[in-house]
CSV table of C-alpha atoms in Angstrom, one decimal:
chain,number,residue,atom,x,y,z
A,209,UNK,CA,-95.3,-10.4,99.3
A,210,UNK,CA,-93.0,-8.4,97.0
A,211,UNK,CA,-89.6,-9.9,96.1
A,212,UNK,CA,-86.7,-7.6,96.9
A,213,UNK,CA,-83.8,-8.0,94.4
A,214,UNK,CA,-80.5,-9.1,95.9
A,215,UNK,CA,-77.8,-6.5,95.8
A,216,UNK,CA,-75.0,-7.1,93.2
A,217,UNK,CA,-71.8,-7.9,94.9
A,218,UNK,CA,-69.1,-5.3,94.4
A,219,UNK,CA,-65.6,-6.2,92.9
A,220,UNK,CA,-62.8,-6.4,95.3
A,221,UNK,CA,-59.9,-4.0,95.2
A,222,UNK,CA,-57.7,-6.9,94.1
A,223,UNK,CA,-59.8,-7.5,91.0
A,224,UNK,CA,-59.5,-3.9,89.8
A,225,UNK,CA,-55.7,-4.1,90.2
A,226,UNK,CA,-55.6,-7.2,87.9
A,227,UNK,CA,-57.7,-5.5,85.2
A,228,UNK,CA,-55.6,-2.3,85.3
A,229,UNK,CA,-52.3,-4.3,85.0
A,230,UNK,CA,-53.7,-6.3,82.0
A,231,UNK,CA,-54.6,-3.1,80.2
A,232,UNK,CA,-51.2,-1.7,80.8
A,233,UNK,CA,-49.5,-4.8,79.5
A,234,UNK,CA,-51.6,-4.8,76.4
A,235,UNK,CA,-50.8,-1.2,75.7
A,236,UNK,CA,-47.1,-1.9,76.2
A,237,UNK,CA,-47.1,-4.7,73.8
A,238,UNK,CA,-48.9,-2.6,71.2
A,239,UNK,CA,-46.3,0.2,71.5
A,240,UNK,CA,-43.4,-2.3,71.3
A,241,UNK,CA,-44.8,-3.8,68.1
A,242,UNK,CA,-45.3,-0.4,66.5
A,243,UNK,CA,-41.8,0.6,67.3
A,244,UNK,CA,-40.3,-2.6,66.0
A,245,UNK,CA,-42.2,-2.4,62.7
A,246,UNK,CA,-41.3,1.2,62.2
A,247,UNK,CA,-37.6,0.5,62.7
A,248,UNK,CA,-37.7,-2.4,60.3
A,249,UNK,CA,-39.4,-0.2,57.6
A,250,UNK,CA,-36.8,2.5,58.0
A,251,UNK,CA,-33.9,0.0,57.6
A,252,UNK,CA,-35.5,-1.4,54.4
A,253,UNK,CA,-36.0,2.1,52.9
A,254,UNK,CA,-32.4,3.0,53.6
A,255,UNK,CA,-31.0,0.0,51.6
A,256,UNK,CA,-31.4,-0.2,47.8
A,257,UNK,CA,-33.7,-3.0,46.6
A,258,UNK,CA,-32.3,-5.6,44.2
A,259,UNK,CA,-34.6,-4.1,41.4
A,260,UNK,CA,-33.1,-0.6,42.0
A,261,UNK,CA,-29.6,-2.0,41.9
A,262,UNK,CA,-30.2,-3.8,38.6
A,263,UNK,CA,-31.8,-0.7,37.0
A,264,UNK,CA,-28.7,1.4,38.0
A,265,UNK,CA,-26.4,-1.2,36.4
A,266,UNK,CA,-28.3,-1.3,33.1
A,267,UNK,CA,-28.4,2.5,32.9
A,268,UNK,CA,-24.6,2.7,33.5
A,269,UNK,CA,-23.9,0.4,30.4
A,270,UNK,CA,-23.4,2.3,27.1
A,271,UNK,CA,-26.1,2.0,24.5
A,272,UNK,CA,-24.7,0.0,21.5
A,273,UNK,CA,-26.7,2.1,19.1
A,274,UNK,CA,-25.1,5.2,20.3
A,275,UNK,CA,-21.5,3.9,20.2
A,276,UNK,CA,-19.3,5.3,17.4
A,277,UNK,CA,-18.7,2.9,14.5
A,278,UNK,CA,-15.7,2.8,12.1
A,279,UNK,CA,-16.1,2.5,8.3
A,280,UNK,CA,-12.5,1.9,7.3
A,281,UNK,CA,-10.2,4.3,5.5
A,282,UNK,CA,-11.7,7.7,4.7
A,283,UNK,CA,-9.9,7.9,1.3
A,284,UNK,CA,-8.0,10.9,-0.1
A,285,UNK,CA,-9.0,14.3,1.1
A,286,UNK,CA,-11.3,16.1,-1.3
A,287,UNK,CA,-9.7,18.7,-3.6
A,288,UNK,CA,-11.1,21.8,-5.3
A,289,UNK,CA,-10.6,20.6,-8.8
A,290,UNK,CA,-12.3,17.6,-10.4
A,291,UNK,CA,-12.3,15.7,-13.7
A,292,UNK,CA,-11.7,18.2,-16.6
A,293,UNK,CA,-14.5,18.9,-18.9
A,294,UNK,CA,-14.2,16.9,-22.1
A,295,UNK,CA,-11.9,14.2,-20.6
A,296,UNK,CA,-12.6,10.6,-21.4
A,297,UNK,CA,-13.2,8.8,-18.1
A,298,UNK,CA,-13.4,5.1,-17.0
A,299,UNK,CA,-14.1,3.4,-13.7
A,300,UNK,CA,-10.9,1.8,-12.3
A,301,UNK,CA,-9.8,-0.1,-9.1
A,302,UNK,CA,-9.8,1.6,-5.7
A,303,UNK,CA,-6.4,3.5,-5.4
A,304,UNK,CA,-6.9,5.2,-2.1
A,305,UNK,CA,-8.1,2.3,0.2
A,306,UNK,CA,-11.6,3.5,0.9
A,307,UNK,CA,-13.2,0.4,-0.6
A,308,UNK,CA,-14.8,2.4,-3.5
A,309,UNK,CA,-13.8,2.3,-7.2
A,310,UNK,CA,-12.2,5.4,-8.6
A,311,UNK,CA,-12.2,7.1,-12.0
A,312,UNK,CA,-9.2,7.5,-14.4
A,313,UNK,CA,-9.3,10.0,-17.2
A,314,UNK,CA,-7.4,11.4,-20.2
A,315,UNK,CA,-7.5,14.8,-21.9
A,316,UNK,CA,-6.4,15.5,-25.4
A,317,UNK,CA,-4.6,18.4,-27.1
A,318,UNK,CA,-1.2,19.8,-26.8
A,319,UNK,CA,-1.2,19.7,-23.1
A,320,UNK,CA,-2.8,16.3,-22.6
A,321,UNK,CA,-2.9,14.9,-19.1
A,322,UNK,CA,-3.7,11.7,-17.3
A,323,UNK,CA,-5.4,11.8,-14.0
A,324,UNK,CA,-7.5,10.0,-11.3
A,325,UNK,CA,-10.5,11.3,-9.4
A,326,UNK,CA,-11.3,9.3,-6.3
A,327,UNK,CA,-14.7,8.4,-5.0
A,328,UNK,CA,-13.8,10.7,-2.0
A,329,UNK,CA,-13.5,13.7,-4.3
A,330,UNK,CA,-9.7,14.0,-4.7
A,331,UNK,CA,-8.2,14.7,-8.1
A,332,UNK,CA,-4.5,14.3,-9.0
A,333,UNK,CA,-3.0,14.2,-12.5
A,334,UNK,CA,0.3,14.3,-14.5
A,335,UNK,CA,1.3,15.5,-17.9
A,336,UNK,CA,1.8,12.9,-20.7
A,337,UNK,CA,5.4,13.7,-21.8
A,338,UNK,CA,5.5,11.9,-25.1
A,339,UNK,CA,6.1,13.0,-28.7
A,340,UNK,CA,4.0,10.2,-30.0
A,341,UNK,CA,1.1,11.5,-32.2
A,342,UNK,CA,-1.1,8.5,-31.4
A,343,UNK,CA,-4.0,8.7,-29.0
A,344,UNK,CA,-3.0,7.6,-25.5
A,345,UNK,CA,-4.9,5.0,-23.5
A,346,UNK,CA,-4.4,3.9,-19.9
A,347,UNK,CA,-5.1,1.2,-17.3
A,348,UNK,CA,-4.9,1.3,-13.5
A,349,UNK,CA,-4.2,-1.6,-11.1
A,350,UNK,CA,-2.6,-2.6,-7.8
A,351,UNK,CA,0.6,-4.5,-8.1
A,352,UNK,CA,3.4,-5.9,-5.8
A,353,UNK,CA,5.6,-3.1,-4.6
A,354,UNK,CA,8.4,-3.6,-2.0
A,355,UNK,CA,7.0,-5.7,0.8
A,356,UNK,CA,3.4,-4.7,0.0
A,357,UNK,CA,1.4,-3.5,-2.9
A,358,UNK,CA,0.8,-0.2,-4.5
A,359,UNK,CA,-1.6,1.3,-7.3
A,360,UNK,CA,0.1,2.1,-10.6
A,361,UNK,CA,-1.0,3.4,-13.9
A,362,UNK,CA,0.2,2.4,-17.4
A,363,UNK,CA,-0.3,5.1,-20.1
A,364,UNK,CA,0.2,3.7,-23.6
A,365,UNK,CA,1.1,6.3,-26.2
A,366,UNK,CA,1.6,3.8,-29.1
A,367,UNK,CA,5.4,4.0,-29.1
A,368,UNK,CA,6.0,3.5,-25.4
A,369,UNK,CA,4.2,2.9,-22.1
A,370,UNK,CA,4.7,5.4,-19.3
A,371,UNK,CA,4.6,4.1,-15.7
A,372,UNK,CA,3.1,6.2,-12.9
A,373,UNK,CA,2.7,5.6,-9.2
A,374,UNK,CA,-0.8,6.4,-7.9
A,375,UNK,CA,0.0,5.9,-4.3
A,376,UNK,CA,-0.4,8.3,-1.4
A,377,UNK,CA,-3.1,10.5,-3.2
A,378,UNK,CA,-0.6,11.6,-5.9
A,379,UNK,CA,0.4,10.7,-9.4
A,380,UNK,CA,4.1,10.7,-10.1
A,381,UNK,CA,6.2,9.2,-12.9
A,382,UNK,CA,8.1,6.2,-11.7
A,383,UNK,CA,11.8,6.7,-11.9
A,384,UNK,CA,14.5,4.3,-13.2
A,385,UNK,CA,18.0,3.8,-11.7
A,386,UNK,CA,19.3,6.7,-13.6
A,387,UNK,CA,16.6,9.1,-12.2
A,388,UNK,CA,14.7,9.3,-15.5
A,389,UNK,CA,11.1,8.2,-16.1
A,390,UNK,CA,10.8,4.4,-16.4
A,391,UNK,CA,9.2,3.5,-19.7
A,392,UNK,CA,8.4,0.3,-21.6
A,393,UNK,CA,9.1,-0.1,-25.3
A,394,UNK,CA,6.2,-0.9,-27.7
A,395,UNK,CA,8.6,-2.1,-30.5
A,396,UNK,CA,9.7,1.4,-31.5
A,397,UNK,CA,13.3,0.9,-30.3
A,398,UNK,CA,13.5,-2.9,-30.3
A,399,UNK,CA,13.6,-3.3,-26.5
A,400,UNK,CA,10.2,-4.7,-26.0
A,401,UNK,CA,6.7,-5.1,-27.4
A,402,UNK,CA,4.3,-4.8,-24.5
A,403,UNK,CA,3.5,-4.8,-20.8
A,404,UNK,CA,1.7,-7.2,-18.6
A,405,UNK,CA,1.1,-8.2,-15.0
A,406,UNK,CA,1.6,-11.8,-13.8
A,407,UNK,CA,0.0,-13.2,-10.7
A,408,UNK,CA,2.7,-14.6,-8.2
A,409,UNK,CA,1.8,-15.5,-4.7
A,410,UNK,CA,-1.6,-13.8,-4.9
A,411,UNK,CA,-0.3,-10.4,-6.1
A,412,UNK,CA,0.1,-9.0,-9.6
A,413,UNK,CA,3.7,-8.4,-10.6
A,414,UNK,CA,4.5,-5.9,-13.3
A,415,UNK,CA,6.6,-7.1,-16.3
A,416,UNK,CA,8.0,-5.9,-19.6
A,417,UNK,CA,7.2,-8.3,-22.5
A,418,UNK,CA,9.0,-9.0,-25.7
A,419,UNK,CA,7.7,-11.1,-28.6
A,420,UNK,CA,10.3,-11.6,-31.3
A,421,UNK,CA,10.2,-13.6,-34.6
A,422,UNK,CA,12.6,-14.3,-37.3
A,423,UNK,CA,10.1,-15.0,-40.0
A,424,UNK,CA,6.8,-13.9,-38.5
A,425,UNK,CA,5.2,-17.3,-38.2
A,426,UNK,CA,6.6,-18.3,-34.8
A,427,UNK,CA,7.5,-16.2,-31.8
A,428,UNK,CA,9.7,-16.4,-28.8
A,429,UNK,CA,8.3,-14.4,-25.8
A,430,UNK,CA,10.4,-13.2,-22.9
A,431,UNK,CA,9.2,-11.6,-19.7
A,432,UNK,CA,11.3,-9.3,-17.5
A,433,UNK,CA,9.8,-8.6,-14.1
A,434,UNK,CA,10.0,-5.0,-12.8
A,435,UNK,CA,11.1,-4.5,-9.2
A,436,UNK,CA,9.2,-1.6,-7.5
A,437,UNK,CA,9.8,0.0,-4.2
A,438,UNK,CA,7.1,0.4,-1.5
A,439,UNK,CA,5.2,3.3,-3.2
A,440,UNK,CA,6.2,2.3,-6.8
A,441,UNK,CA,8.1,5.5,-7.2
A,442,UNK,CA,11.3,3.7,-8.3
A,443,UNK,CA,11.8,0.8,-10.5
A,444,UNK,CA,14.5,-1.5,-11.8
A,445,UNK,CA,14.7,-4.6,-14.0
A,446,UNK,CA,14.3,-7.9,-12.3
A,447,UNK,CA,14.7,-11.4,-13.6
A,448,UNK,CA,14.2,-12.2,-17.3
A,449,UNK,CA,12.8,-15.5,-18.5
A,450,UNK,CA,11.5,-17.1,-21.7
A,451,UNK,CA,7.8,-17.9,-21.3
A,452,UNK,CA,7.0,-19.2,-24.8
A,453,UNK,CA,9.0,-20.5,-27.7
A,454,UNK,CA,7.9,-21.3,-31.2
A,455,UNK,CA,4.4,-19.9,-30.5
A,456,UNK,CA,2.1,-18.9,-33.3
A,457,UNK,CA,1.0,-15.3,-33.9
A,458,UNK,CA,-2.4,-16.0,-32.6
A,459,UNK,CA,-1.3,-17.7,-29.5
A,460,UNK,CA,-2.6,-15.8,-26.4
A,461,UNK,CA,0.9,-15.4,-24.9
A,462,UNK,CA,2.0,-13.7,-28.1
A,463,UNK,CA,-1.1,-11.5,-28.3
A,464,UNK,CA,-0.6,-10.4,-24.6
A,465,UNK,CA,3.1,-9.6,-25.3
A,466,UNK,CA,2.1,-7.2,-28.0
A,467,UNK,CA,-0.4,-5.2,-25.9
A,468,UNK,CA,-0.5,-3.2,-22.6
A,469,UNK,CA,-2.4,-4.8,-19.9
A,470,UNK,CA,-2.3,-5.5,-16.1
A,471,UNK,CA,-4.3,-8.4,-14.8
A,472,UNK,CA,-7.7,-8.4,-16.5
A,473,UNK,CA,-7.4,-4.7,-17.5
A,474,UNK,CA,-6.4,-4.0,-21.1
A,475,UNK,CA,-5.8,-0.5,-22.6
A,476,UNK,CA,-8.4,0.6,-25.0
A,477,UNK,CA,-11.0,-1.5,-23.3
A,478,UNK,CA,-10.8,-1.2,-19.5
A,479,UNK,CA,-9.5,2.4,-19.1
A,480,UNK,CA,-9.8,5.9,-20.6
A,481,UNK,CA,-8.8,6.7,-24.1
A,482,UNK,CA,-7.5,10.1,-25.2
A,483,UNK,CA,-10.4,12.1,-26.8
A,484,UNK,CA,-10.0,12.8,-30.5
A,485,UNK,CA,-8.8,16.4,-31.2
């Protein structure tokens, strides 16, 4: 006898409704999740990230290497002329405030001149108005002037010492109270024997020196400070004081009083000397 298979029971209409409803719910959940994720991604993309913000801030800051730097005063403006050919030259202190040493020079002949050429390329000079036949020599230094300091030049002609202001990129003869050039005596008229600069409160003060002796074996040395205005263009005599008494001829204070110097700079050694004709 052949076995006849039993018929498979068919699903009821209720079962099919449950299946369809489950499929619809799953699809709805998938769509909702996709929409939510997409909206979140859009919000994130619209807001700058912390990394982007930091990068923008760094770029906005100036690059220190590209910032302008200052190097101090520029010095005197360059001029067309320079140190004359044949002039004797010597490096001297900075007169124009750029931090670089400058060059003083002297020319010879009937129209001899003293001048300064700065490291920045400026040249200024003045005539040596003196009848002395001796070769001139000079020193340059910065001294107390008014409430500050100013560069000055001392030009020794043997008979006298001429005083020049070297301030403000110019060279001008310093004037006395009468409006004439202020000069120091070198023993020619009996008013003095030399010039020096004494350090007072950290600044050099210009002074006229006079070493006198009755018999030549002992000396009395007096010092008269010179009061200068702010640019050292005008000068007047200040206080006089005795700085040595009964000093021997080789005493340093006597030697200094018979020469022209300013600080450590001594004429004939630390400045230009007029060339021989």
